[in-house]
Amino acid sequence: MNLFGWMGAMLDQITFKSCTAFCLGVLGWLLGGFDLPFKALVALFLADYLLGFGRACYHKRISFTRMRHGILKFLLYIVAVAAANMLDIASKGAVPWFDDPARDFMVCYLAVCEFLSVSVHLAAEGVRMPEWLVSRIERFRTVAETAEAREVFRD
């Protein structure tokens, strides 16, 4: 392929490619980047979704309502992470002791919830998780939810 053929291939559908790159860039900015914790959250979500789908297929109980619910849950996860990242951006420098933890805590909390769901799916299929690990993570989620409820209802 000559130089002009390569340039023609690069410029083919330039509008579509530019719009896609722009949208993905904005999404990456809204989410605070695609770092390792966010990738782990996506991996846990996919594991939960695929294990749930596999169990439904095995037991012949496929529900399109539950499938839509799973996809909607993932979209709401994205909104929650984006909102936490916007909180980090808005509070940057305004509060000295508040050094951008909202997004990281949100990703961690959602990952804990997804891990628990994955462990339930695995236990249903005979794969046992260490009880001490599951109980600690459940306790973390309970403490986080209890602290969250105290903050919401404090006023």
mmCIF file of C-alpha atoms in Angstrom:
data_model
loop_
_atom_site.group_PDB
_atom_site.id
_atom_site.type_symbol
_atom_site.label_atom_id
_atom_site.label_comp_id
_atom_site.label_asym_id
_atom_site.label_seq_id
_atom_site.Cartn_x
_atom_site.Cartn_y
_atom_site.Cartn_z
ATOM 1 C CA MET A 1 0.000 0.000 0.000
ATOM 2 C CA ASN A 2 1.428 3.376 -0.936
ATOM 3 C CA LEU A 3 1.456 6.497 1.209
ATOM 4 C CA PHE A 4 -1.646 8.016 -0.369
ATOM 5 C CA GLY A 5 -3.621 4.795 0.040
ATOM 6 C CA TRP A 6 -2.736 4.759 3.744
ATOM 7 C CA MET A 7 -3.798 8.400 4.138
ATOM 8 C CA GLY A 8 -7.039 7.680 2.329
ATOM 9 C CA ALA A 9 -7.755 4.810 4.714
ATOM 10 C CA MET A 10 -7.021 7.058 7.713
ATOM 11 C CA LEU A 11 -9.311 9.814 6.434
ATOM 12 C CA ASP A 12 -12.125 7.431 5.525
ATOM 13 C CA GLN A 13 -15.099 8.090 7.822
ATOM 14 C CA ILE A 14 -13.200 10.855 9.618
ATOM 15 C CA THR A 15 -16.389 12.423 10.975
ATOM 16 C CA PHE A 16 -17.510 9.185 12.609
ATOM 17 C CA LYS A 17 -14.061 8.519 14.030
ATOM 18 C CA SER A 18 -13.737 12.075 15.353
ATOM 19 C CA CYS A 19 -17.166 12.017 16.997
ATOM 20 C CA THR A 20 -16.459 8.622 18.553
ATOM 21 C CA ALA A 21 -13.088 9.780 19.896
ATOM 22 C CA PHE A 22 -14.669 12.946 21.289
ATOM 23 C CA CYS A 23 -17.504 11.047 23.019
ATOM 24 C CA LEU A 24 -15.120 8.481 24.517
ATOM 25 C CA GLY A 25 -12.836 11.282 25.695
ATOM 26 C CA VAL A 26 -15.722 13.071 27.417
ATOM 27 C CA LEU A 27 -16.865 9.784 28.976
ATOM 28 C CA GLY A 28 -13.342 9.128 30.233
ATOM 29 C CA TRP A 29 -13.185 12.600 31.747
ATOM 30 C CA LEU A 30 -16.606 12.208 33.389
ATOM 31 C CA LEU A 31 -15.579 8.890 34.917
ATOM 32 C CA GLY A 32 -12.215 10.182 36.129
ATOM 33 C CA GLY A 33 -10.296 7.936 33.756
ATOM 34 C CA PHE A 34 -10.143 4.215 33.225
ATOM 35 C CA ASP A 35 -7.810 3.306 36.051
ATOM 36 C CA LEU A 36 -7.302 -0.100 37.633
ATOM 37 C CA PRO A 37 -10.093 0.146 40.258
ATOM 38 C CA PHE A 38 -12.643 1.102 37.592
ATOM 39 C CA LYS A 39 -11.463 -1.741 35.343
ATOM 40 C CA ALA A 40 -11.836 -4.127 38.299
ATOM 41 C CA LEU A 41 -15.388 -2.849 38.858
ATOM 42 C CA VAL A 42 -16.228 -3.485 35.196
ATOM 43 C CA ALA A 43 -14.698 -6.976 35.405
ATOM 44 C CA LEU A 44 -16.713 -7.770 38.544
ATOM 45 C CA PHE A 45 -19.892 -6.460 36.942
ATOM 46 C CA LEU A 46 -19.331 -8.575 33.828
ATOM 47 C CA ALA A 47 -18.604 -11.639 35.977
ATOM 48 C CA ASP A 48 -21.816 -11.039 37.942
ATOM 49 C CA TYR A 49 -23.853 -10.536 34.775
ATOM 50 C CA LEU A 50 -22.424 -13.577 32.976
ATOM 51 C CA LEU A 51 -22.693 -15.840 36.025
ATOM 52 C CA GLY A 52 -26.306 -14.757 36.544
ATOM 53 C CA PHE A 53 -27.071 -15.347 32.871
ATOM 54 C CA GLY A 54 -25.354 -18.746 32.990
ATOM 55 C CA ARG A 55 -27.337 -19.782 36.057
ATOM 56 C CA ALA A 56 -30.572 -18.639 34.397
ATOM 57 C CA CYS A 57 -29.760 -20.644 31.257
ATOM 58 C CA TYR A 58 -28.865 -23.726 33.282
ATOM 59 C CA HIS A 59 -32.101 -23.587 35.269
ATOM 60 C CA LYS A 60 -34.109 -22.558 32.172
ATOM 61 C CA ARG A 61 -35.350 -19.350 33.815
ATOM 62 C CA ILE A 62 -34.154 -16.653 31.427
ATOM 63 C CA SER A 63 -35.900 -13.364 32.118
ATOM 64 C CA PHE A 64 -35.486 -10.435 29.762
ATOM 65 C CA THR A 65 -36.711 -8.151 32.541
ATOM 66 C CA ARG A 66 -33.798 -9.221 34.753
ATOM 67 C CA MET A 67 -31.378 -8.845 31.826
ATOM 68 C CA ARG A 68 -32.575 -5.281 31.251
ATOM 69 C CA HIS A 69 -32.301 -4.657 34.986
ATOM 70 C CA GLY A 70 -28.649 -5.786 34.899
ATOM 71 C CA ILE A 71 -27.816 -3.500 31.989
ATOM 72 C CA LEU A 72 -29.624 -0.590 33.653
ATOM 73 C CA LYS A 73 -27.698 -1.294 36.861
ATOM 74 C CA PHE A 74 -24.412 -0.983 34.975
ATOM 75 C CA LEU A 75 -25.519 2.309 33.413
ATOM 76 C CA LEU A 76 -26.479 3.587 36.869
ATOM 77 C CA TYR A 77 -23.047 2.513 38.137
ATOM 78 C CA ILE A 78 -21.520 4.716 35.450
ATOM 79 C CA VAL A 79 -23.736 7.628 36.520
ATOM 80 C CA ALA A 80 -22.777 7.079 40.193
ATOM 81 C CA VAL A 81 -19.051 7.033 39.410
ATOM 82 C CA ALA A 82 -19.405 10.125 37.200
ATOM 83 C CA ALA A 83 -21.319 11.974 39.933
ATOM 84 C CA ALA A 84 -18.663 11.078 42.518
ATOM 85 C CA ASN A 85 -15.957 12.261 40.125
ATOM 86 C CA MET A 86 -17.807 15.553 39.622
ATOM 87 C CA LEU A 87 -17.898 15.928 43.422
ATOM 88 C CA ASP A 88 -14.135 15.433 43.468
ATOM 89 C CA ILE A 89 -13.693 18.066 40.764
ATOM 90 C CA ALA A 90 -16.036 20.527 42.485
ATOM 91 C CA SER A 91 -14.354 20.161 45.873
ATOM 92 C CA LYS A 92 -10.777 20.227 44.602
ATOM 93 C CA GLY A 93 -8.905 22.694 46.783
ATOM 94 C CA ALA A 94 -12.060 23.919 48.519
ATOM 95 C CA VAL A 95 -11.748 21.562 51.470
ATOM 96 C CA PRO A 96 -8.120 20.876 52.474
ATOM 97 C CA TRP A 97 -8.714 17.456 54.070
ATOM 98 C CA PHE A 98 -11.033 16.258 51.274
ATOM 99 C CA ASP A 99 -8.469 15.114 48.724
ATOM 100 C CA ASP A 100 -10.540 13.522 45.939
ATOM 101 C CA PRO A 101 -11.724 10.372 47.718
ATOM 102 C CA ALA A 102 -15.385 10.343 46.608
ATOM 103 C CA ARG A 103 -14.827 8.597 43.274
ATOM 104 C CA ASP A 104 -12.449 6.054 44.763
ATOM 105 C CA PHE A 105 -14.837 5.279 47.621
ATOM 106 C CA MET A 106 -17.757 4.960 45.186
ATOM 107 C CA VAL A 107 -15.842 2.548 42.946
ATOM 108 C CA CYS A 108 -14.733 0.547 46.005
ATOM 109 C CA TYR A 109 -18.275 0.350 47.413
ATOM 110 C CA LEU A 110 -19.744 -0.758 44.077
ATOM 111 C CA ALA A 111 -16.950 -3.327 43.658
ATOM 112 C CA VAL A 112 -17.694 -4.744 47.124
ATOM 113 C CA CYS A 113 -21.377 -5.116 46.219
ATOM 114 C CA GLU A 114 -20.490 -6.808 42.940
ATOM 115 C CA PHE A 115 -18.033 -9.152 44.657
ATOM 116 C CA LEU A 116 -20.747 -10.256 47.064
ATOM 117 C CA SER A 117 -23.103 -10.900 44.176
ATOM 118 C CA VAL A 118 -20.432 -12.915 42.348
ATOM 119 C CA SER A 119 -19.744 -14.953 45.492
ATOM 120 C CA VAL A 120 -23.488 -15.737 45.795
ATOM 121 C CA HIS A 121 -23.548 -16.966 42.188
ATOM 122 C CA LEU A 122 -20.439 -19.078 42.754
ATOM 123 C CA ALA A 123 -21.786 -20.550 45.996
ATOM 124 C CA ALA A 124 -25.021 -21.504 44.221
ATOM 125 C CA GLU A 125 -22.947 -23.514 41.753
ATOM 126 C CA GLY A 126 -20.894 -25.228 44.449
ATOM 127 C CA VAL A 127 -17.818 -22.990 44.484
ATOM 128 C CA ARG A 128 -17.318 -21.877 48.060
ATOM 129 C CA MET A 129 -15.639 -18.637 48.991
ATOM 130 C CA PRO A 130 -13.767 -18.384 52.294
ATOM 131 C CA GLU A 131 -16.378 -17.530 54.919
ATOM 132 C CA TRP A 132 -14.100 -15.059 56.714
ATOM 133 C CA LEU A 133 -13.635 -13.120 53.474
ATOM 134 C CA VAL A 134 -17.330 -12.970 52.601
ATOM 135 C CA SER A 135 -18.293 -12.003 56.169
ATOM 136 C CA ARG A 136 -15.711 -9.209 56.282
ATOM 137 C CA ILE A 137 -16.858 -7.808 52.971
ATOM 138 C CA GLU A 138 -20.516 -8.039 54.029
ATOM 139 C CA ARG A 139 -19.605 -6.228 57.243
ATOM 140 C CA PHE A 140 -17.825 -3.516 55.209
ATOM 141 C CA ARG A 141 -20.920 -3.041 53.051
ATOM 142 C CA THR A 142 -23.193 -2.961 56.089
ATOM 143 C CA VAL A 143 -21.016 -0.402 57.863
ATOM 144 C CA ALA A 144 -20.842 1.745 54.714
ATOM 145 C CA GLU A 145 -24.613 1.604 54.255
ATOM 146 C CA THR A 146 -25.264 2.321 57.934
ATOM 147 C CA ALA A 147 -22.877 5.293 57.912
ATOM 148 C CA GLU A 148 -24.514 6.532 54.720
ATOM 149 C CA ALA A 149 -27.966 6.308 56.309
ATOM 150 C CA ARG A 150 -26.763 8.199 59.386
ATOM 151 C CA GLU A 151 -25.400 10.994 57.187
ATOM 152 C CA VAL A 152 -28.575 11.271 55.124
ATOM 153 C CA PHE A 153 -30.915 11.361 58.107
ATOM 154 C CA ARG A 154 -28.733 13.487 60.385
ATOM 155 C CA ASP A 155 -30.418 16.783 59.381
#
